[in-house]
């Protein structure tokens, strides 16, 4: 057997750690730029799904506004058409069954939903993952609805007295998404004036 | 010493299959095999990692001493998996979006450490890489089988979303075997994984027993009766 005990085991372990650390740092440095670029492309793609191209004529990534929401800076991507803000998209986080669910929602000026997409989640495959657009049409059910037409009571899953379907065997996941969307709609209502002001800049509110 | 690659292949694919014989790697085997495509993706990513870790650990085998071998192997495996994860995120981004969740899980696959410890640390580089390859392929086959059975029983489909993993030409292998299937949720959930795994294990045992009976007839019937 090639393995035998040596006194300088600790040194060897240290050296391997050092080499692994160096490799990881090198890998991180090499991949950081492409990963950032890919993620920006993904964001652009997702944004174009929640804000249809016909309602805006600007670069969504260029016109952003950052506001403090519950102490967290939240970025709002704004679609502009003929000098007015025509649509706003932002991310909300829902607490799902398997961890946080990252949701991107797009609203028009009146606060009615243009589109909703789940960006990231770790829900049960085959059950909770029906919130993905790629797996089912469920997220399309939010389109054209607003806080005004359904009321806060309507923005719940059917089981809780609302209008949106839960999934067989998975209630926590859709409930988390619907709750996050309801919060998002309320947030839009509260910040409406700032968000729809084309001259508003990205300064954070105190 | 000549390396018996046929032996390595046979070991990895059947006789000493990671899941069905060594009973290792059951965590990813049950966690991600809700569909055949997920099993395939996880299996291939694991295979890639096993080939690389097998080779690297075999290269270092004369320098690693026994006292610190486990932390060294764990460190190497974790570093290699992280590198694979970052590289796929940067250059195979679409594939990474499908597999993303599973790749860090490869670190927890005890089969990789198991092969590092029991094979790569004692054998030459090529043999170790080949061992990694066939162990990985055996694992992939087990994952696809497990995922396929669970998917058919649970959803009535086979290889859904294979196109996301393998590219558009593979859209054709996405099958709906049973139309309007009501779904059998238990099979998709972890208990279904345990159930299917249990039946597959029993099936392999039966098959092995039948094969060995064919190869050498049982002595009781073959040997002439000799009164004491």
GROMACS .gro file of C-alpha atoms in nm:
model
  434
    1UNK     CA    1   0.000   0.000   0.000
    2UNK     CA    2   0.133   0.337  -0.102
    3UNK     CA    3  -0.005   0.517   0.201
    4UNK     CA    4   0.227   0.554   0.498
    5UNK     CA    5   0.231   0.779   0.797
    6UNK     CA    6   0.457   1.083   0.792
    7UNK     CA    7   0.534   1.342   1.055
    8UNK     CA    8   0.460   1.632   0.829
    9UNK     CA    9   0.098   1.534   0.757
   10UNK     CA   10  -0.024   1.868   0.879
   11UNK     CA   11   0.210   2.051   0.643
   12UNK     CA   12   0.090   1.841   0.354
   13UNK     CA   13  -0.274   1.909   0.438
   14UNK     CA   14  -0.189   2.279   0.460
   15UNK     CA   15  -0.021   2.269   0.121
   16UNK     CA   16  -0.318   2.095  -0.039
   17UNK     CA   17  -0.551   2.354   0.117
   18UNK     CA   18  -0.334   2.629  -0.023
   19UNK     CA   19  -0.334   2.478  -0.373
   20UNK     CA   20  -0.710   2.420  -0.365
   21UNK     CA   21  -0.766   2.774  -0.239
   22UNK     CA   22  -0.546   2.912  -0.517
   23UNK     CA   23  -0.730   2.705  -0.779
   24UNK     CA   24  -1.066   2.824  -0.655
   25UNK     CA   25  -0.951   3.187  -0.651
   26UNK     CA   26  -0.821   3.147  -1.005
   27UNK     CA   27  -1.145   2.981  -1.117
   28UNK     CA   28  -1.350   3.251  -0.950
   29UNK     CA   29  -1.147   3.525  -1.119
   30UNK     CA   30  -1.175   3.361  -1.461
   31UNK     CA   31  -1.547   3.288  -1.442
   32UNK     CA   32  -1.676   3.594  -1.260
   33UNK     CA   33  -1.705   3.811  -1.569
   34UNK     CA   34  -1.881   3.558  -1.795
   35UNK     CA   35  -2.113   3.462  -1.508
   36UNK     CA   36  -2.207   3.825  -1.446
   37UNK     CA   37  -2.270   3.871  -1.819
   38UNK     CA   38  -2.483   3.554  -1.836
   39UNK     CA   39  -2.683   3.664  -1.531
   40UNK     CA   40  -2.744   4.006  -1.687
   41UNK     CA   41  -2.869   3.832  -2.002
   42UNK     CA   42  -3.095   3.615  -1.791
   43UNK     CA   43  -3.230   3.922  -1.615
   44UNK     CA   44  -3.288   4.094  -1.947
   45UNK     CA   45  -3.472   3.784  -2.069
   46UNK     CA   46  -3.687   3.759  -1.759
   47UNK     CA   47  -3.763   4.131  -1.771
   48UNK     CA   48  -3.879   4.104  -2.130
   49UNK     CA   49  -4.119   3.833  -2.017
   50UNK     CA   50  -4.281   4.042  -1.744
   51UNK     CA   51  -4.279   4.368  -1.941
   52UNK     CA   52  -4.384   4.298  -2.300
   53UNK     CA   53  -4.174   4.485  -2.557
   54UNK     CA   54  -4.472   4.675  -2.698
   55UNK     CA   55  -4.532   4.875  -2.379
   56UNK     CA   56  -4.185   5.030  -2.361
   57UNK     CA   57  -3.919   5.170  -2.592
   58UNK     CA   58  -3.620   5.197  -2.359
   59UNK     CA   59  -3.351   4.966  -2.221
   60UNK     CA   60  -3.501   4.822  -1.905
   61UNK     CA   61  -3.164   4.760  -1.744
   62UNK     CA   62  -3.066   5.123  -1.800
   63UNK     CA   63  -3.361   5.289  -1.631
   64UNK     CA   64  -3.361   5.164  -1.275
   65UNK     CA   65  -3.462   5.311  -0.945
   66UNK     CA   66  -3.349   5.178  -0.611
   67UNK     CA   67  -3.570   5.228  -0.308
   68UNK     CA   68  -3.538   5.098   0.044
   69UNK     CA   69  -3.814   4.847   0.112
   70UNK     CA   70  -3.824   4.717   0.469
   71UNK     CA   71  -3.463   4.826   0.504
   72UNK     CA   72  -3.358   4.630   0.193
   73UNK     CA   73  -3.256   4.816  -0.122
   74UNK     CA   74  -3.490   4.698  -0.397
   75UNK     CA   75  -3.427   4.772  -0.762
   76UNK     CA   76  -3.719   4.875  -0.981
   77UNK     CA   77  -3.677   4.839  -1.357
   78UNK     CA   78  -3.887   5.091  -1.539
   79UNK     CA   79  -4.028   5.071  -1.889
   80UNK     CA   80  -4.071   5.414  -2.051
   81UNK     CA   81  -4.286   5.509  -2.344
   82UNK     CA   82  -4.304   5.863  -2.484
   83UNK     CA   83  -4.156   6.014  -2.170
   84UNK     CA   84  -4.389   5.853  -1.918
   85UNK     CA   85  -4.332   5.546  -1.708
   86UNK     CA   86  -4.544   5.274  -1.867
   87UNK     CA   87  -4.442   4.972  -1.664
   88UNK     CA   88  -4.245   4.878  -1.353
   89UNK     CA   89  -4.080   4.545  -1.276
   90UNK     CA   90  -3.922   4.437  -0.950
   91UNK     CA   91  -3.830   4.130  -0.751
   92UNK     CA   92  -4.014   3.997  -0.452
   93UNK     CA   93  -3.904   3.711  -0.230
   94UNK     CA   94  -4.153   3.453  -0.104
   95UNK     CA   95  -4.081   3.201   0.169
   96UNK     CA   96  -4.138   2.867  -0.001
   97UNK     CA   97  -4.123   2.511   0.123
   98UNK     CA   98  -3.762   2.460   0.024
   99UNK     CA   99  -3.631   2.812   0.086
  100UNK     CA  100  -3.673   3.158  -0.063
  101UNK     CA  101  -3.854   3.190  -0.396
  102UNK     CA  102  -3.733   3.476  -0.613
  103UNK     CA  103  -4.016   3.626  -0.812
  104UNK     CA  104  -4.001   3.894  -1.080
  105UNK     CA  105  -4.326   4.084  -1.133
  106UNK     CA  106  -4.416   4.343  -1.395
  107UNK     CA  107  -4.698   4.592  -1.344
  108UNK     CA  108  -4.845   4.858  -1.570
  109UNK     CA  109  -4.918   5.217  -1.460
  110UNK     CA  110  -5.249   5.123  -1.306
  111UNK     CA  111  -5.097   4.848  -1.094
  112UNK     CA  112  -5.234   4.561  -1.296
  113UNK     CA  113  -5.008   4.261  -1.359
  114UNK     CA  114  -4.832   4.243  -1.696
  115UNK     CA  115  -4.641   3.929  -1.616
  116UNK     CA  116  -4.495   3.721  -1.334
  117UNK     CA  117  -4.197   3.484  -1.350
  118UNK     CA  118  -4.027   3.277  -1.085
  119UNK     CA  119  -3.655   3.336  -1.124
  120UNK     CA  120  -3.512   3.104  -0.863
  121UNK     CA  121  -3.648   2.852  -0.618
  122UNK     CA  122  -3.568   2.523  -0.453
  123UNK     CA  123  -3.916   2.374  -0.435
  124UNK     CA  124  -3.992   2.003  -0.468
  125UNK     CA  125  -3.938   1.881  -0.825
  126UNK     CA  126  -4.262   1.753  -0.971
  127UNK     CA  127  -4.471   1.932  -0.710
  128UNK     CA  128  -4.384   2.288  -0.622
  129UNK     CA  129  -4.189   2.349  -0.941
  130UNK     CA  130  -4.511   2.407  -1.134
  131UNK     CA  131  -4.457   2.773  -1.045
  132UNK     CA  132  -4.194   2.774  -1.322
  133UNK     CA  133  -4.320   2.899  -1.656
  134UNK     CA  134  -4.131   2.615  -1.825
  135UNK     CA  135  -4.331   2.353  -1.637
  136UNK     CA  136  -4.685   2.488  -1.628
  137UNK     CA  137  -4.905   2.783  -1.722
  138UNK     CA  138  -4.984   2.859  -1.360
  139UNK     CA  139  -4.800   3.194  -1.342
  140UNK     CA  140  -4.996   3.322  -1.641
  141UNK     CA  141  -5.308   3.320  -1.422
  142UNK     CA  142  -5.195   3.644  -1.257
  143UNK     CA  143  -5.193   3.846  -1.579
  144UNK     CA  144  -5.431   4.142  -1.597
  145UNK     CA  145  -5.523   4.116  -1.229
  146UNK     CA  146  -5.463   4.395  -0.982
  147UNK     CA  147  -5.517   4.464  -0.615
  148UNK     CA  148  -5.819   4.673  -0.717
  149UNK     CA  149  -6.003   4.404  -0.915
  150UNK     CA  150  -5.958   4.116  -0.672
  151UNK     CA  151  -5.903   4.292  -0.340
  152UNK     CA  152  -5.648   4.176  -0.084
  153UNK     CA  153  -5.877   3.880   0.003
  154UNK     CA  154  -5.872   3.760  -0.356
  155UNK     CA  155  -5.491   3.753  -0.367
  156UNK     CA  156  -5.471   3.423  -0.186
  157UNK     CA  157  -5.478   3.059  -0.289
  158UNK     CA  158  -5.822   2.899  -0.319
  159UNK     CA  159  -5.772   2.705   0.003
  160UNK     CA  160  -5.737   3.034   0.192
  161UNK     CA  161  -6.041   3.188   0.024
  162UNK     CA  162  -5.866   3.353  -0.270
  163UNK     CA  163  -5.894   3.299  -0.644
  164UNK     CA  164  -5.564   3.133  -0.732
  165UNK     CA  165  -5.520   2.756  -0.759
  166UNK     CA  166  -5.288   2.568  -0.529
  167UNK     CA  167  -5.129   2.244  -0.653
  168UNK     CA  168  -5.221   1.895  -0.546
  169UNK     CA  169  -4.979   1.810  -0.270
  170UNK     CA  170  -4.816   2.151  -0.259
  171UNK     CA  171  -4.996   2.442  -0.098
  172UNK     CA  172  -4.704   2.614   0.069
  173UNK     CA  173  -4.530   2.694  -0.259
  174UNK     CA  174  -4.819   2.867  -0.443
  175UNK     CA  175  -4.922   3.036  -0.119
  176UNK     CA  176  -4.572   3.180  -0.086
  177UNK     CA  177  -4.585   3.311  -0.445
  178UNK     CA  178  -4.932   3.463  -0.410
  179UNK     CA  179  -4.842   3.623  -0.076
  180UNK     CA  180  -4.526   3.774  -0.222
  181UNK     CA  181  -4.723   3.911  -0.517
  182UNK     CA  182  -4.985   4.062  -0.286
  183UNK     CA  183  -4.705   4.233  -0.092
  184UNK     CA  184  -4.557   4.351  -0.420
  185UNK     CA  185  -4.887   4.504  -0.529
  186UNK     CA  186  -4.923   4.683  -0.195
  187UNK     CA  187  -4.566   4.807  -0.227
  188UNK     CA  188  -4.643   4.942  -0.574
  189UNK     CA  189  -4.951   5.118  -0.437
  190UNK     CA  190  -4.751   5.278  -0.157
  191UNK     CA  191  -4.461   5.392  -0.377
  192UNK     CA  192  -4.670   5.464  -0.686
  193UNK     CA  193  -4.591   5.835  -0.707
  194UNK     CA  194  -4.217   5.791  -0.690
  195UNK     CA  195  -4.217   5.493  -0.924
  196UNK     CA  196  -4.424   5.665  -1.191
  197UNK     CA  197  -4.228   5.992  -1.174
  198UNK     CA  198  -4.008   5.983  -1.486
  199UNK     CA  199  -3.763   6.227  -1.323
  200UNK     CA  200  -3.721   6.028  -1.004
  201UNK     CA  201  -3.361   5.930  -0.961
  202UNK     CA  202  -3.213   5.629  -0.796
  203UNK     CA  203  -3.157   5.792  -0.459
  204UNK     CA  204  -3.248   5.583  -0.164
  205UNK     CA  205  -3.520   5.705   0.061
  206UNK     CA  206  -3.412   5.755   0.423
  207UNK     CA  207   0.093  -0.485  -1.402
  208UNK     CA  208  -0.168  -0.490  -1.671
  209UNK     CA  209  -0.491  -0.318  -1.589
  210UNK     CA  210  -0.798  -0.525  -1.661
  211UNK     CA  211  -1.026  -0.260  -1.810
  212UNK     CA  212  -1.299  -0.511  -1.883
  213UNK     CA  213  -1.304  -0.599  -1.516
  214UNK     CA  214  -1.323  -0.228  -1.426
  215UNK     CA  215  -1.610  -0.175  -1.669
  216UNK     CA  216  -1.800  -0.479  -1.545
  217UNK     CA  217  -1.747  -0.375  -1.184
  218UNK     CA  218  -1.865  -0.020  -1.239
  219UNK     CA  219  -2.164  -0.100  -1.454
  220UNK     CA  220  -2.298  -0.408  -1.283
  221UNK     CA  221  -2.109  -0.620  -1.029
  222UNK     CA  222  -2.009  -0.334  -0.804
  223UNK     CA  223  -2.261  -0.072  -0.919
  224UNK     CA  224  -2.252   0.235  -0.694
  225UNK     CA  225  -2.623   0.233  -0.620
  226UNK     CA  226  -2.731  -0.126  -0.670
  227UNK     CA  227  -2.434  -0.311  -0.521
  228UNK     CA  228  -2.238  -0.070  -0.302
  229UNK     CA  229  -2.558   0.101  -0.187
  230UNK     CA  230  -2.376   0.433  -0.183
  231UNK     CA  231  -2.491   0.772  -0.309
  232UNK     CA  232  -2.848   0.705  -0.206
  233UNK     CA  233  -2.897   1.070  -0.109
  234UNK     CA  234  -2.868   1.210  -0.464
  235UNK     CA  235  -3.014   0.889  -0.606
  236UNK     CA  236  -3.340   0.944  -0.424
  237UNK     CA  237  -3.337   1.323  -0.404
  238UNK     CA  238  -3.310   1.410  -0.773
  239UNK     CA  239  -3.463   1.115  -0.958
  240UNK     CA  240  -3.814   1.254  -0.987
  241UNK     CA  241  -3.768   1.232  -1.364
  242UNK     CA  242  -3.539   1.034  -1.593
  243UNK     CA  243  -3.388   1.356  -1.733
  244UNK     CA  244  -3.290   1.481  -1.387
  245UNK     CA  245  -3.130   1.145  -1.317
  246UNK     CA  246  -2.939   1.159  -1.644
  247UNK     CA  247  -2.813   1.514  -1.583
  248UNK     CA  248  -2.703   1.440  -1.229
  249UNK     CA  249  -2.544   1.112  -1.342
  250UNK     CA  250  -2.340   1.273  -1.621
  251UNK     CA  251  -2.221   1.561  -1.402
  252UNK     CA  252  -2.119   1.310  -1.134
  253UNK     CA  253  -1.939   1.097  -1.392
  254UNK     CA  254  -1.732   1.396  -1.504
  255UNK     CA  255  -1.637   1.472  -1.146
  256UNK     CA  256  -1.551   1.107  -1.074
  257UNK     CA  257  -1.316   1.083  -1.372
  258UNK     CA  258  -1.130   1.399  -1.270
  259UNK     CA  259  -1.112   1.321  -0.897
  260UNK     CA  260  -1.005   0.963  -0.972
  261UNK     CA  261  -0.718   1.089  -1.188
  262UNK     CA  262  -0.606   1.368  -0.953
  263UNK     CA  263  -0.614   1.153  -0.642
  264UNK     CA  264  -0.428   0.877  -0.820
  265UNK     CA  265  -0.153   1.123  -0.920
  266UNK     CA  266  -0.119   1.233  -0.558
  267UNK     CA  267  -0.142   0.883  -0.413
  268UNK     CA  268   0.228   0.850  -0.331
  269UNK     CA  269   0.241   1.178  -0.141
  270UNK     CA  270  -0.081   1.167   0.055
  271UNK     CA  271  -0.021   0.998   0.385
  272UNK     CA  272  -0.276   0.790   0.566
  273UNK     CA  273  -0.331   1.023   0.860
  274UNK     CA  274  -0.465   1.310   0.654
  275UNK     CA  275  -0.594   1.129   0.346
  276UNK     CA  276  -0.965   1.178   0.417
  277UNK     CA  277  -0.949   1.559   0.466
  278UNK     CA  278  -0.722   1.583   0.160
  279UNK     CA  279  -0.965   1.384  -0.056
  280UNK     CA  280  -1.265   1.581   0.071
  281UNK     CA  281  -1.084   1.907   0.002
  282UNK     CA  282  -0.988   1.801  -0.351
  283UNK     CA  283  -1.337   1.674  -0.433
  284UNK     CA  284  -1.501   1.990  -0.300
  285UNK     CA  285  -1.258   2.211  -0.494
  286UNK     CA  286  -1.310   2.018  -0.819
  287UNK     CA  287  -1.690   2.022  -0.785
  288UNK     CA  288  -1.683   2.396  -0.716
  289UNK     CA  289  -1.463   2.455  -1.021
  290UNK     CA  290  -1.697   2.246  -1.238
  291UNK     CA  291  -1.992   2.441  -1.099
  292UNK     CA  292  -1.832   2.779  -1.178
  293UNK     CA  293  -1.712   2.672  -1.522
  294UNK     CA  294  -2.054   2.538  -1.619
  295UNK     CA  295  -2.222   2.854  -1.491
  296UNK     CA  296  -1.992   3.064  -1.707
  297UNK     CA  297  -1.967   2.863  -2.029
  298UNK     CA  298  -2.255   2.615  -2.027
  299UNK     CA  299  -2.506   2.849  -1.875
  300UNK     CA  300  -2.824   2.690  -2.013
  301UNK     CA  301  -2.723   2.348  -1.889
  302UNK     CA  302  -2.624   2.499  -1.557
  303UNK     CA  303  -2.970   2.646  -1.517
  304UNK     CA  304  -3.118   2.296  -1.546
  305UNK     CA  305  -2.861   2.120  -1.329
  306UNK     CA  306  -2.759   2.415  -1.113
  307UNK     CA  307  -2.925   2.291  -0.801
  308UNK     CA  308  -2.772   1.944  -0.825
  309UNK     CA  309  -2.410   2.026  -0.893
  310UNK     CA  310  -2.309   2.139  -0.543
  311UNK     CA  311  -2.487   1.823  -0.421
  312UNK     CA  312  -2.221   1.614  -0.595
  313UNK     CA  313  -1.988   1.697  -0.306
  314UNK     CA  314  -2.217   1.506  -0.073
  315UNK     CA  315  -2.196   1.198  -0.293
  316UNK     CA  316  -2.010   0.953  -0.071
  317UNK     CA  317  -1.945   0.727  -0.371
  318UNK     CA  318  -1.684   0.974  -0.496
  319UNK     CA  319  -1.495   0.969  -0.168
  320UNK     CA  320  -1.552   0.594  -0.157
  321UNK     CA  321  -1.382   0.537  -0.494
  322UNK     CA  322  -1.104   0.782  -0.404
  323UNK     CA  323  -1.033   0.587  -0.087
  324UNK     CA  324  -1.079   0.233  -0.214
  325UNK     CA  325  -0.951   0.257  -0.571
  326UNK     CA  326  -0.779   0.578  -0.683
  327UNK     CA  327  -0.549   0.593  -0.381
  328UNK     CA  328  -0.402   0.251  -0.472
  329UNK     CA  329  -0.406   0.236  -0.853
  330UNK     CA  330  -0.239   0.406  -1.151
  331UNK     CA  331  -0.384   0.718  -1.309
  332UNK     CA  332  -0.543   0.569  -1.621
  333UNK     CA  333  -0.702   0.284  -1.429
  334UNK     CA  334  -0.836   0.527  -1.169
  335UNK     CA  335  -0.984   0.755  -1.432
  336UNK     CA  336  -1.138   0.452  -1.605
  337UNK     CA  337  -1.276   0.334  -1.273
  338UNK     CA  338  -1.427   0.681  -1.221
  339UNK     CA  339  -1.574   0.672  -1.572
  340UNK     CA  340  -1.740   0.333  -1.535
  341UNK     CA  341  -1.850   0.386  -1.177
  342UNK     CA  342  -2.001   0.715  -1.298
  343UNK     CA  343  -2.169   0.550  -1.595
  344UNK     CA  344  -2.305   0.276  -1.371
  345UNK     CA  345  -2.436   0.546  -1.140
  346UNK     CA  346  -2.589   0.730  -1.438
  347UNK     CA  347  -2.761   0.414  -1.557
  348UNK     CA  348  -2.900   0.354  -1.209
  349UNK     CA  349  -3.020   0.714  -1.185
  350UNK     CA  350  -3.191   0.703  -1.526
  351UNK     CA  351  -3.356   0.371  -1.442
  352UNK     CA  352  -3.473   0.494  -1.103
  353UNK     CA  353  -3.590   0.828  -1.244
  354UNK     CA  354  -3.757   0.660  -1.541
  355UNK     CA  355  -3.957   0.416  -1.329
  356UNK     CA  356  -4.063   0.690  -1.087
  357UNK     CA  357  -4.154   0.926  -1.370
  358UNK     CA  358  -4.364   0.669  -1.555
  359UNK     CA  359  -4.545   0.561  -1.238
  360UNK     CA  360  -4.576   0.913  -1.098
  361UNK     CA  361  -4.653   1.121  -1.406
  362UNK     CA  362  -4.710   0.881  -1.693
  363UNK     CA  363  -4.429   1.047  -1.889
  364UNK     CA  364  -4.068   0.962  -1.970
  365UNK     CA  365  -3.772   1.197  -2.025
  366UNK     CA  366  -3.973   1.518  -1.992
  367UNK     CA  367  -3.749   1.820  -2.045
  368UNK     CA  368  -3.473   1.610  -2.194
  369UNK     CA  369  -3.442   1.884  -2.458
  370UNK     CA  370  -3.348   2.136  -2.188
  371UNK     CA  371  -3.063   1.910  -2.088
  372UNK     CA  372  -2.944   1.763  -2.417
  373UNK     CA  373  -3.057   2.017  -2.675
  374UNK     CA  374  -3.351   2.053  -2.914
  375UNK     CA  375  -3.282   1.737  -3.124
  376UNK     CA  376  -3.371   1.531  -2.819
  377UNK     CA  377  -3.724   1.671  -2.803
  378UNK     CA  378  -3.827   1.343  -2.971
  379UNK     CA  379  -3.742   1.129  -2.668
  380UNK     CA  380  -3.982   1.324  -2.445
  381UNK     CA  381  -4.265   1.076  -2.424
  382UNK     CA  382  -4.609   1.078  -2.275
  383UNK     CA  383  -4.667   0.709  -2.219
  384UNK     CA  384  -5.004   0.727  -2.052
  385UNK     CA  385  -5.233   1.007  -2.172
  386UNK     CA  386  -5.446   1.183  -1.909
  387UNK     CA  387  -5.264   1.002  -1.631
  388UNK     CA  388  -5.405   1.118  -1.299
  389UNK     CA  389  -5.058   1.111  -1.141
  390UNK     CA  390  -4.931   0.906  -0.850
  391UNK     CA  391  -4.771   1.160  -0.623
  392UNK     CA  392  -4.608   0.913  -0.385
  393UNK     CA  393  -4.370   0.803  -0.661
  394UNK     CA  394  -4.238   1.155  -0.716
  395UNK     CA  395  -4.190   1.213  -0.342
  396UNK     CA  396  -3.893   1.059  -0.156
  397UNK     CA  397  -4.090   0.754  -0.032
  398UNK     CA  398  -4.144   0.660  -0.397
  399UNK     CA  399  -3.768   0.672  -0.442
  400UNK     CA  400  -3.716   0.427  -0.157
  401UNK     CA  401  -3.991   0.198  -0.285
  402UNK     CA  402  -3.862   0.187  -0.643
  403UNK     CA  403  -3.504   0.146  -0.524
  404UNK     CA  404  -3.611  -0.148  -0.307
  405UNK     CA  405  -3.784  -0.322  -0.596
  406UNK     CA  406  -3.493  -0.256  -0.833
  407UNK     CA  407  -3.247  -0.398  -0.577
  408UNK     CA  408  -3.459  -0.708  -0.535
  409UNK     CA  409  -3.478  -0.737  -0.913
  410UNK     CA  410  -3.100  -0.718  -0.949
  411UNK     CA  411  -3.054  -0.986  -0.682
  412UNK     CA  412  -3.296  -1.217  -0.860
  413UNK     CA  413  -3.124  -1.157  -1.193
  414UNK     CA  414  -2.779  -1.216  -1.041
  415UNK     CA  415  -2.894  -1.537  -0.880
  416UNK     CA  416  -3.045  -1.663  -1.204
  417UNK     CA  417  -2.729  -1.573  -1.399
  418UNK     CA  418  -2.498  -1.751  -1.155
  419UNK     CA  419  -2.724  -2.056  -1.160
  420UNK     CA  420  -2.697  -2.066  -1.541
  421UNK     CA  421  -2.320  -2.032  -1.540
  422UNK     CA  422  -2.245  -2.308  -1.292
  423UNK     CA  423  -2.519  -2.554  -1.226
  424UNK     CA  424  -2.581  -2.598  -0.857
  425UNK     CA  425  -2.351  -2.864  -0.712
  426UNK     CA  426  -2.634  -3.052  -0.549
  427UNK     CA  427  -2.794  -3.134  -0.882
  428UNK     CA  428  -2.471  -3.153  -1.081
  429UNK     CA  429  -2.265  -3.377  -0.856
  430UNK     CA  430  -2.347  -3.744  -0.876
  431UNK     CA  431  -2.508  -3.875  -0.565
  432UNK     CA  432  -2.263  -4.060  -0.347
  433UNK     CA  433  -2.394  -4.243  -0.048
  434UNK     CA  434  -2.186  -4.189   0.261
   0.00000   0.00000   0.00000
